[in-house]
Coordinates of C-alpha atoms in Angstrom, one line a residue:
M1 CA -53.9 -145.2 83.3
G2 CA -56.5 -144.9 80.5
L3 CA -59.9 -146.5 81.1
E4 CA -61.6 -145.9 84.4
I5 CA -61.5 -148.9 86.7
D6 CA -64.9 -149.4 88.4
Q7 CA -64.8 -153.2 89.1
E8 CA -62.6 -155.5 91.1
N9 CA -63.5 -159.0 89.9
F10 CA -62.8 -160.5 86.5
T11 CA -63.4 -163.7 84.6
E12 CA -61.1 -165.8 82.4
H13 CA -63.2 -164.6 79.5
D14 CA -62.5 -161.0 80.4
F15 CA -58.8 -161.6 80.3
A16 CA -59.0 -163.5 77.0
E17 CA -60.9 -160.7 75.3
F18 CA -58.6 -158.1 76.7
S19 CA -55.5 -159.9 75.5
E20 CA -57.0 -160.2 72.0
R21 CA -57.7 -156.4 72.0
L22 CA -54.1 -155.7 73.1
Y23 CA -52.7 -157.6 70.2
Q24 CA -55.2 -155.9 67.8
S25 CA -54.1 -152.5 69.1
L26 CA -50.4 -153.5 68.6
D27 CA -51.1 -154.4 64.9
V28 CA -52.8 -151.1 64.3
L29 CA -50.2 -149.1 66.1
K30 CA -47.4 -150.7 64.1
T31 CA -48.9 -149.4 60.9
Q32 CA -50.0 -146.2 62.5
I33 CA -46.5 -145.3 63.6
K34 CA -45.1 -145.6 60.1
S35 CA -47.9 -143.5 58.6
P36 CA -47.1 -140.0 57.2
G37 CA -48.0 -137.4 59.8
F38 CA -47.7 -139.6 62.9
G39 CA -45.9 -137.7 65.6
Q40 CA -45.6 -134.6 63.5
G41 CA -47.6 -132.2 65.7
A42 CA -46.3 -129.3 67.7
K43 CA -43.7 -130.4 70.2
K44 CA -44.5 -129.9 73.9
I45 CA -43.3 -130.8 77.4
G46 CA -45.4 -131.7 80.4
A47 CA -45.2 -132.9 84.0
E48 CA -47.0 -134.3 87.0
L49 CA -45.9 -133.7 90.6
E50 CA -46.9 -136.1 93.4
N51 CA -47.0 -134.5 96.9
Y52 CA -47.4 -135.3 100.5
I53 CA -50.2 -133.9 102.7
I54 CA -49.1 -133.4 106.3
D55 CA -50.3 -131.7 109.4
A56 CA -48.6 -129.1 111.6
K57 CA -46.5 -131.7 113.4
G58 CA -45.2 -133.2 110.2
H59 CA -47.4 -136.3 110.3
V60 CA -49.3 -137.5 107.2
L61 CA -52.9 -136.3 106.8
P62 CA -55.1 -138.8 104.9
I63 CA -57.5 -136.2 103.3
N64 CA -56.7 -136.3 99.6
T65 CA -60.3 -136.8 98.4
Q66 CA -61.7 -134.1 100.7
L67 CA -59.0 -131.6 99.7
I68 CA -59.5 -132.2 96.0
D69 CA -63.2 -131.8 96.4
H70 CA -62.7 -128.6 98.2
T71 CA -60.4 -127.2 95.4
K72 CA -62.8 -128.0 92.6
V73 CA -59.8 -128.0 90.2
E74 CA -59.5 -130.9 87.8
N75 CA -55.7 -130.7 87.6
Y76 CA -55.5 -132.2 91.1
T77 CA -56.0 -136.0 91.4
V78 CA -55.7 -138.6 94.0
E79 CA -52.8 -141.0 94.4
L80 CA -52.4 -144.5 95.9
N81 CA -52.4 -143.4 99.5
K82 CA -54.8 -141.0 101.1
F83 CA -52.0 -138.6 102.2
N84 CA -50.7 -138.1 98.6
L85 CA -52.1 -136.2 95.7
E86 CA -50.9 -135.3 92.2
I87 CA -50.8 -132.0 90.3
N88 CA -51.2 -132.5 86.5
Y89 CA -49.8 -129.5 84.6
D90 CA -51.0 -128.4 81.2
P91 CA -48.7 -129.1 78.3
V92 CA -46.2 -126.4 77.5
P93 CA -44.9 -125.6 73.9
L94 CA -41.3 -126.7 73.5
A95 CA -40.1 -123.2 72.8
A96 CA -37.6 -120.6 74.0
N97 CA -38.9 -120.3 77.6
A98 CA -40.5 -123.6 78.0
F99 CA -39.1 -124.4 81.4
S100 CA -39.8 -121.0 82.9
Q101 CA -43.4 -121.4 81.7
L102 CA -43.6 -124.8 83.4
Q103 CA -42.2 -123.4 86.6
A104 CA -44.7 -120.5 86.6
Q105 CA -47.5 -123.0 86.1
M106 CA -46.1 -125.1 89.0
D107 CA -46.0 -122.0 91.2
G108 CA -49.6 -121.1 90.4
Y109 CA -51.2 -124.6 90.9
M110 CA -49.2 -125.1 94.2
S111 CA -50.3 -121.7 95.5
R112 CA -54.0 -122.5 94.9
L113 CA -53.6 -125.9 96.4
R114 CA -51.9 -124.6 99.6
Q115 CA -54.6 -122.0 100.0
S116 CA -57.2 -124.7 99.9
A117 CA -55.1 -126.9 102.3
E118 CA -55.3 -124.1 104.9
A119 CA -59.0 -125.0 105.5
F120 CA -57.8 -128.4 106.7
D121 CA -54.8 -127.1 108.7
A122 CA -52.7 -129.1 106.1
R123 CA -49.5 -128.5 104.4
I124 CA -48.5 -129.6 100.8
I125 CA -44.9 -130.9 100.6
P126 CA -43.0 -132.1 97.5
I127 CA -40.4 -134.5 98.8
G128 CA -39.4 -137.9 97.4
I129 CA -40.1 -139.8 100.7
L130 CA -41.4 -138.1 103.8
P131 CA -38.7 -138.5 106.5
T132 CA -41.3 -138.5 109.4
L133 CA -43.3 -141.3 107.8
M134 CA -44.2 -144.1 110.3
H135 CA -44.8 -147.8 109.7
Q136 CA -48.4 -147.5 110.7
D137 CA -48.9 -144.8 108.0
L138 CA -48.4 -147.6 105.4
S139 CA -51.3 -149.8 106.4
H140 CA -54.1 -151.1 104.1
Q141 CA -56.3 -148.4 105.5
S142 CA -53.9 -145.8 104.2
M143 CA -54.8 -146.6 100.6
T144 CA -57.3 -144.4 98.7
D145 CA -60.6 -146.1 98.7
L146 CA -61.1 -146.6 95.0
P147 CA -61.6 -149.9 93.0
R148 CA -58.5 -149.5 90.9
Y149 CA -56.2 -149.4 94.0
R150 CA -57.9 -152.2 95.8
S151 CA -57.9 -154.4 92.6
L152 CA -54.3 -153.5 91.8
S153 CA -53.2 -154.6 95.3
E154 CA -55.2 -157.8 95.2
Q155 CA -54.1 -158.8 91.7
L156 CA -50.4 -158.2 92.4
F157 CA -50.6 -160.1 95.7
K158 CA -52.4 -162.9 94.0
M159 CA -49.7 -163.1 91.3
R160 CA -47.0 -163.2 93.9
G161 CA -48.7 -165.7 96.3
E162 CA -46.9 -164.4 99.4
H163 CA -46.2 -161.1 101.2
F164 CA -44.3 -158.4 99.4
K165 CA -40.8 -158.1 100.9
V166 CA -38.6 -155.0 101.0
H167 CA -35.0 -155.3 102.0
I168 CA -32.9 -152.2 101.4
R169 CA -29.2 -151.9 102.3
G170 CA -27.9 -148.3 102.3
D171 CA -26.1 -146.3 104.9
E172 CA -28.4 -148.3 107.2
E173 CA -30.6 -151.4 106.6
L174 CA -34.4 -151.8 106.4
F175 CA -36.5 -154.9 106.1
L176 CA -40.3 -154.9 105.7
T177 CA -43.1 -157.2 104.7
S178 CA -46.6 -156.3 103.5
E179 CA -49.6 -158.0 102.0
H180 CA -50.7 -154.9 100.0
V181 CA -49.0 -152.2 97.9
A182 CA -49.4 -149.2 100.3
L183 CA -45.6 -149.2 100.8
E184 CA -45.3 -148.0 97.2
G185 CA -47.3 -144.9 98.2
A186 CA -44.3 -143.7 100.2
N187 CA -42.8 -142.6 96.9
T188 CA -43.5 -139.3 95.3
S189 CA -42.0 -138.2 92.0
F190 CA -41.8 -135.5 89.4
Q191 CA -42.8 -137.2 86.2
F192 CA -41.6 -135.3 83.2
H193 CA -42.9 -135.7 79.6
L194 CA -41.0 -134.9 76.4
M195 CA -42.3 -135.0 72.9
V196 CA -39.8 -135.4 70.0
E197 CA -40.0 -136.1 66.3
H198 CA -41.0 -139.8 66.0
E199 CA -38.1 -140.5 63.6
D200 CA -35.8 -139.5 66.5
F201 CA -37.7 -141.5 69.2
A202 CA -35.3 -144.4 69.4
D203 CA -32.2 -142.3 69.6
V204 CA -33.7 -139.9 72.2
F205 CA -35.1 -142.7 74.3
N206 CA -31.8 -144.6 74.3
A207 CA -30.0 -141.4 75.2
I208 CA -32.4 -140.9 78.1
Q209 CA -31.8 -144.5 79.3
L210 CA -28.0 -144.0 79.1
T211 CA -28.0 -140.7 81.0
S212 CA -30.8 -141.5 83.6
C213 CA -28.0 -142.3 86.1
L214 CA -26.7 -138.7 85.8
A215 CA -30.2 -137.2 86.2
V216 CA -30.9 -139.4 89.2
A217 CA -27.6 -138.5 90.9
V218 CA -28.1 -134.8 90.8
S219 CA -31.9 -134.9 91.6
A220 CA -31.8 -137.4 94.4
N221 CA -34.2 -136.4 97.2
S222 CA -35.3 -139.6 99.0
P223 CA -32.6 -140.7 101.4
I224 CA -34.7 -141.6 104.5
L225 CA -37.5 -144.2 104.9
L226 CA -39.0 -145.0 108.3
Q227 CA -36.2 -142.9 109.9
K228 CA -33.5 -145.1 108.3
K229 CA -30.8 -143.5 106.1
L230 CA -30.8 -145.7 103.0
W231 CA -30.1 -144.9 99.3
D232 CA -29.8 -141.3 98.1
E233 CA -32.8 -142.1 95.9
T234 CA -34.5 -144.8 98.1
R235 CA -37.6 -144.5 95.9
I236 CA -35.8 -146.6 93.2
A237 CA -35.3 -149.6 95.5
L238 CA -38.6 -149.3 97.4
F239 CA -40.7 -149.0 94.2
K240 CA -39.2 -152.1 92.6
Q241 CA -39.6 -154.3 95.7
S242 CA -42.9 -153.0 97.2
I243 CA -45.0 -154.1 94.2
D244 CA -42.9 -157.1 92.9
S245 CA -45.6 -159.5 91.8
R246 CA -43.1 -162.3 90.8
S247 CA -43.5 -165.6 92.6
R248 CA -40.4 -166.7 94.5
N249 CA -41.3 -170.4 93.9
T250 CA -40.8 -170.3 90.1
V251 CA -38.3 -172.9 89.1
D252 CA -38.4 -172.9 85.3
W253 CA -37.8 -169.2 84.6
R254 CA -38.3 -166.0 86.5
E255 CA -40.5 -163.4 84.7
P256 CA -39.2 -159.8 84.6
S257 CA -40.3 -157.3 87.2
R258 CA -43.1 -154.9 86.4
V259 CA -40.8 -152.2 87.8
T260 CA -37.8 -152.2 85.5
F261 CA -35.1 -150.1 84.0
G262 CA -35.7 -151.9 80.7
H263 CA -34.6 -154.9 78.7
G264 CA -32.4 -153.5 76.0
W265 CA -31.7 -150.7 73.7
V266 CA -34.6 -149.6 71.3
R267 CA -33.7 -150.6 67.8
D268 CA -36.2 -148.8 65.5
D269 CA -39.2 -147.1 67.2
A270 CA -41.6 -146.9 70.1
W271 CA -43.6 -149.9 68.9
E272 CA -41.0 -152.2 70.3
L273 CA -41.6 -151.0 73.8
F274 CA -45.4 -151.5 73.6
A275 CA -45.0 -154.9 72.1
E276 CA -42.5 -155.9 74.7
T277 CA -44.8 -154.9 77.5
V278 CA -47.8 -156.8 76.1
A279 CA -45.6 -159.9 75.5
L280 CA -43.9 -160.0 78.9
F281 CA -46.7 -159.0 81.4
P282 CA -50.1 -160.6 82.0
P283 CA -53.0 -158.1 82.2
I284 CA -54.3 -156.9 85.6
F285 CA -57.3 -154.9 84.6
P286 CA -59.1 -156.6 81.6
I287 CA -61.5 -153.8 80.9
L288 CA -62.6 -153.1 77.3
S289 CA -63.6 -149.8 75.7
D290 CA -66.2 -149.5 73.1
E291 CA -63.6 -148.7 70.4
N292 CA -62.4 -151.1 67.8
P293 CA -59.0 -149.8 66.8
E294 CA -59.0 -151.5 63.4
S295 CA -62.3 -150.0 62.4
I296 CA -61.3 -146.5 63.7
F297 CA -58.0 -146.6 61.8
A298 CA -59.6 -148.0 58.7
A299 CA -62.0 -145.1 58.7
G300 CA -59.1 -142.6 58.6
K301 CA -59.5 -141.6 62.3
T302 CA -57.0 -141.9 65.2
P303 CA -57.5 -144.7 67.6
K304 CA -57.3 -144.1 71.4
H305 CA -55.8 -147.5 72.2
E306 CA -57.3 -147.3 75.7
E307 CA -56.6 -150.9 76.5
L308 CA -53.0 -150.5 75.6
A309 CA -52.8 -147.4 77.8
L310 CA -54.5 -149.3 80.7
H311 CA -52.1 -152.2 80.4
L312 CA -49.0 -150.0 80.2
G313 CA -50.3 -148.2 83.3
T314 CA -49.8 -151.5 85.2
T315 CA -46.1 -151.7 84.5
W316 CA -43.6 -149.2 85.7
P317 CA -40.4 -148.8 83.7
W318 CA -38.4 -145.8 84.8
N319 CA -38.6 -144.4 81.3
R320 CA -41.6 -145.3 79.2
P321 CA -43.5 -144.5 76.0
V322 CA -46.9 -142.8 76.4
Y323 CA -49.3 -142.9 73.4
C324 CA -51.8 -140.1 72.8
D325 CA -54.3 -139.7 70.0
S326 CA -54.1 -135.9 69.8
Q327 CA -52.6 -134.2 66.7
G328 CA -53.1 -137.3 64.6
G329 CA -51.3 -139.5 67.2
H330 CA -48.0 -139.3 68.8
V331 CA -45.8 -141.1 71.4
R332 CA -44.0 -139.1 74.0
I333 CA -41.4 -140.1 76.6
E334 CA -42.2 -140.1 80.3
M335 CA -39.2 -139.9 82.6
R336 CA -40.3 -141.3 86.0
A337 CA -37.0 -141.5 88.0
L338 CA -36.9 -137.8 89.1
A339 CA -37.9 -137.3 92.8
A340 CA -40.4 -134.7 93.9
G341 CA -38.8 -131.6 95.4
P342 CA -37.1 -129.8 96.8
T343 CA -38.2 -126.6 95.0
H344 CA -40.0 -125.9 91.7
I345 CA -36.9 -124.3 90.2
D346 CA -34.9 -127.4 91.2
M347 CA -37.4 -129.7 89.5
C348 CA -37.4 -127.7 86.4
A349 CA -33.6 -127.7 86.4
N350 CA -33.6 -131.5 86.7
A351 CA -36.0 -131.7 83.7
A352 CA -34.0 -129.3 81.6
F353 CA -30.7 -131.1 82.4
A354 CA -32.3 -134.5 81.5
T355 CA -33.7 -133.1 78.3
G356 CA -30.5 -131.4 77.3
L357 CA -28.5 -134.6 77.8
A358 CA -31.0 -136.6 75.7
I359 CA -31.0 -134.2 72.8
G360 CA -27.3 -133.4 73.0
L361 CA -26.5 -137.1 72.8
K362 CA -29.1 -138.3 70.3
D363 CA -26.9 -137.9 67.2
S364 CA -24.0 -139.9 68.7
I365 CA -26.0 -142.4 70.9
R366 CA -25.5 -145.3 68.5
D367 CA -21.7 -144.9 68.9
F368 CA -22.2 -145.1 72.7
M369 CA -24.5 -148.2 72.3
A370 CA -21.9 -149.9 70.2
V371 CA -19.4 -149.8 73.1
M372 CA -21.8 -149.7 76.1
P373 CA -23.8 -152.9 76.7
F374 CA -27.3 -152.1 78.0
R375 CA -26.6 -153.9 81.3
F376 CA -24.0 -151.2 82.1
A377 CA -26.6 -148.5 81.7
E378 CA -28.8 -150.4 84.1
Y379 CA -25.9 -150.9 86.5
N380 CA -25.1 -147.2 86.4
F381 CA -28.8 -146.3 87.1
Y382 CA -28.9 -148.3 90.4
R383 CA -25.5 -147.2 91.5
A384 CA -26.5 -143.6 91.0
A385 CA -29.7 -144.1 92.9
Q386 CA -27.8 -145.7 95.8
H387 CA -24.8 -143.4 96.1
G388 CA -25.8 -140.2 94.4
L389 CA -22.9 -137.9 93.7
D390 CA -20.6 -140.4 95.4
A391 CA -21.3 -143.1 92.9
S392 CA -18.8 -144.7 90.5
I393 CA -20.3 -145.7 87.1
V394 CA -19.1 -147.5 84.0
W395 CA -18.6 -144.9 81.3
T396 CA -16.9 -144.6 77.9
D397 CA -15.7 -142.2 75.3
P398 CA -17.0 -143.8 72.0
K399 CA -13.9 -142.4 70.1
K400 CA -11.6 -144.4 72.4
H401 CA -13.8 -147.5 72.6
Q402 CA -12.9 -148.3 76.2
A403 CA -15.4 -148.6 79.0
K404 CA -14.0 -147.9 82.5
E405 CA -15.2 -147.1 86.0
M406 CA -15.3 -143.4 86.7
A407 CA -16.5 -141.1 89.4
I408 CA -20.0 -139.9 88.4
M409 CA -19.0 -136.4 89.4
D410 CA -16.3 -136.5 86.6
V411 CA -18.9 -137.7 84.1
L412 CA -21.4 -135.0 85.2
W413 CA -18.9 -132.2 84.7
A414 CA -17.9 -133.6 81.3
M415 CA -21.6 -133.8 80.2
M416 CA -22.6 -130.3 81.1
P417 CA -21.6 -128.9 77.7
V418 CA -23.6 -131.7 76.1
A419 CA -26.7 -130.7 78.0
E420 CA -26.2 -127.1 77.0
R421 CA -25.8 -128.0 73.4
G422 CA -29.0 -130.1 73.5
L423 CA -31.2 -127.4 74.9
L424 CA -29.9 -124.8 72.4
Q425 CA -30.5 -127.3 69.6
L426 CA -34.2 -127.5 70.8
G427 CA -34.5 -123.7 70.5
I428 CA -34.4 -123.0 74.2
A429 CA -33.3 -119.4 74.8
P430 CA -29.6 -119.0 75.9
D431 CA -30.7 -117.1 79.1
E432 CA -33.1 -120.0 79.9
V433 CA -30.4 -122.6 79.4
K434 CA -28.0 -120.7 81.6
K435 CA -30.6 -120.2 84.3
Y436 CA -31.5 -123.8 84.7
L437 CA -28.1 -125.5 84.0
S438 CA -26.4 -123.1 86.5
I439 CA -28.6 -124.7 89.2
I440 CA -27.1 -128.1 88.3
T441 CA -23.6 -126.6 88.2
E442 CA -24.1 -125.1 91.7
R443 CA -25.0 -128.5 93.1
L444 CA -21.9 -130.0 91.6
E445 CA -19.7 -127.2 92.9
N446 CA -21.1 -127.5 96.4
K447 CA -21.6 -131.3 96.3
M448 CA -25.1 -130.7 97.5
T449 CA -28.4 -132.4 96.5
G450 CA -31.7 -132.8 98.4
A451 CA -30.6 -136.2 99.5
R452 CA -27.2 -135.1 100.8
W453 CA -28.8 -132.1 102.6
Q454 CA -31.4 -134.3 104.3
K455 CA -28.8 -136.9 105.5
Q456 CA -26.4 -134.2 106.8
M457 CA -29.2 -132.3 108.6
V458 CA -30.4 -135.5 110.3
D459 CA -26.8 -136.0 111.5
V460 CA -26.7 -132.4 112.9
F461 CA -30.0 -132.8 114.7
S462 CA -29.1 -136.3 116.0
E463 CA -26.3 -134.9 118.1
H464 CA -28.9 -133.9 120.8
N465 CA -32.0 -135.8 119.7
D466 CA -33.2 -139.3 118.9
R467 CA -33.7 -140.2 115.3
E468 CA -37.4 -139.5 115.2
Q469 CA -37.0 -136.0 116.6
A470 CA -34.1 -135.4 114.3
C471 CA -36.1 -136.3 111.3
R472 CA -39.0 -134.0 112.4
S473 CA -36.6 -131.1 113.0
M474 CA -34.9 -131.7 109.6
L475 CA -38.3 -131.7 107.9
E476 CA -39.3 -128.4 109.4
H477 CA -36.0 -126.9 108.1
Y478 CA -36.7 -128.4 104.7
I479 CA -40.1 -126.8 104.6
R480 CA -38.7 -123.4 105.5
Q481 CA -36.0 -123.6 102.9
Q482 CA -38.4 -124.9 100.3
A483 CA -40.6 -121.8 100.9
T484 CA -37.8 -119.5 99.9
E485 CA -37.5 -121.1 96.5
V486 CA -33.8 -121.0 96.8
P487 CA -32.3 -123.9 94.9
V488 CA -31.1 -126.8 97.1
G489 CA -27.5 -126.4 95.8
S490 CA -27.0 -123.4 98.1
W491 CA -28.9 -124.7 101.2
S492 CA -26.7 -124.5 104.3
V493 CA -26.3 -127.4 106.7
K494 CA -26.8 -125.9 110.1
K495 CA -29.6 -125.5 112.6

């Protein structure tokens, strides 16, 4: 999120100064992005994985700070709720075996974390939403006791002026209200970062937006919340509603949600996305750094733009730009819609598939944009999140100039060669491409994702158990299957 948040109360003067700094940073960044050398450093990928901490019975264990203190590894960080923590992986060069290198790193950090967790009789589980989660687990007391989380909750609640409301209709229906943002902490994700040539940023970002529906459908792993079977990727619906700060009483116009798919195709470069975020959303944390971006840039140095990073960290588009001052400055793309789990190889396959689609489509994306209004891409994203591999989406062949509703499975099969072409174009080794895309192909052949497996296993266990016990039994099977590192596409649905 950028600057460290160590205070909870702010004045009007704080907000005014912060807003002035944001616009100052935007002016500098606009020039910076167009400067020779910007975004020209070595290309890399990176990721963060959010995890649940649970006990032997499958209940959440609120010990993230104690566990992190015990590990003494800076790559582990706290999350919103005390029963979640995040693993931050080191950037990996975008080279022949990039995804295998990322997977090896994931294996290593998870092994160390699980060894430390044994001292607390705890288990570390990557899963989009824990199926055994209980309503009492999502209380105000569940939130990690840090100023940034308390202030975030208070500021969003103040903006809204009433309780947060969650109403999700899926296979079943769930309605919740809350006066804090702990509900959002039910979500855990695998956040993947991709660096590209900045001259390609707009085309790659738009290609990611267009194909996010496909990535979500094959990676869905969050079908159950509070023992209700909802969307295949319930995280998408829950995140948007659980921190919606917009007032329901607005009559003139309704400001956009801070959790969004986006507001249109990018026309030229990443600056548009930064400018849009500053223009549309009021600041939440008006904390200033000591850096003056104009002075730093005028001196031939690279500004950090910490206020801009802080502000963007209080909005949550499913795909977003991330500025970094390393290597003379660059903007990478963060994909936030992929769920945590089921296995490390599954998550790396999801990332490889999403990357291949983006690069494979970038040279023809403007043809797609000409015949595919942005609202259709947004529509597809939410339909894929709700229905997974059973979704129907609006798709088109740019050469035929005709958009029509299609089964997402048909689109996925048609786009597999595009993903392969994109990965090879990046210089990923052919064996590496085959390794990870074959995992996606297996899911399509068996019509199996983490979400479908969870729902089907709950049905199996519900034959002789109540829903609570069925979810607990399913989770234990999930954990055993996860430990084998066998991809979810070949998991069997039986006791």
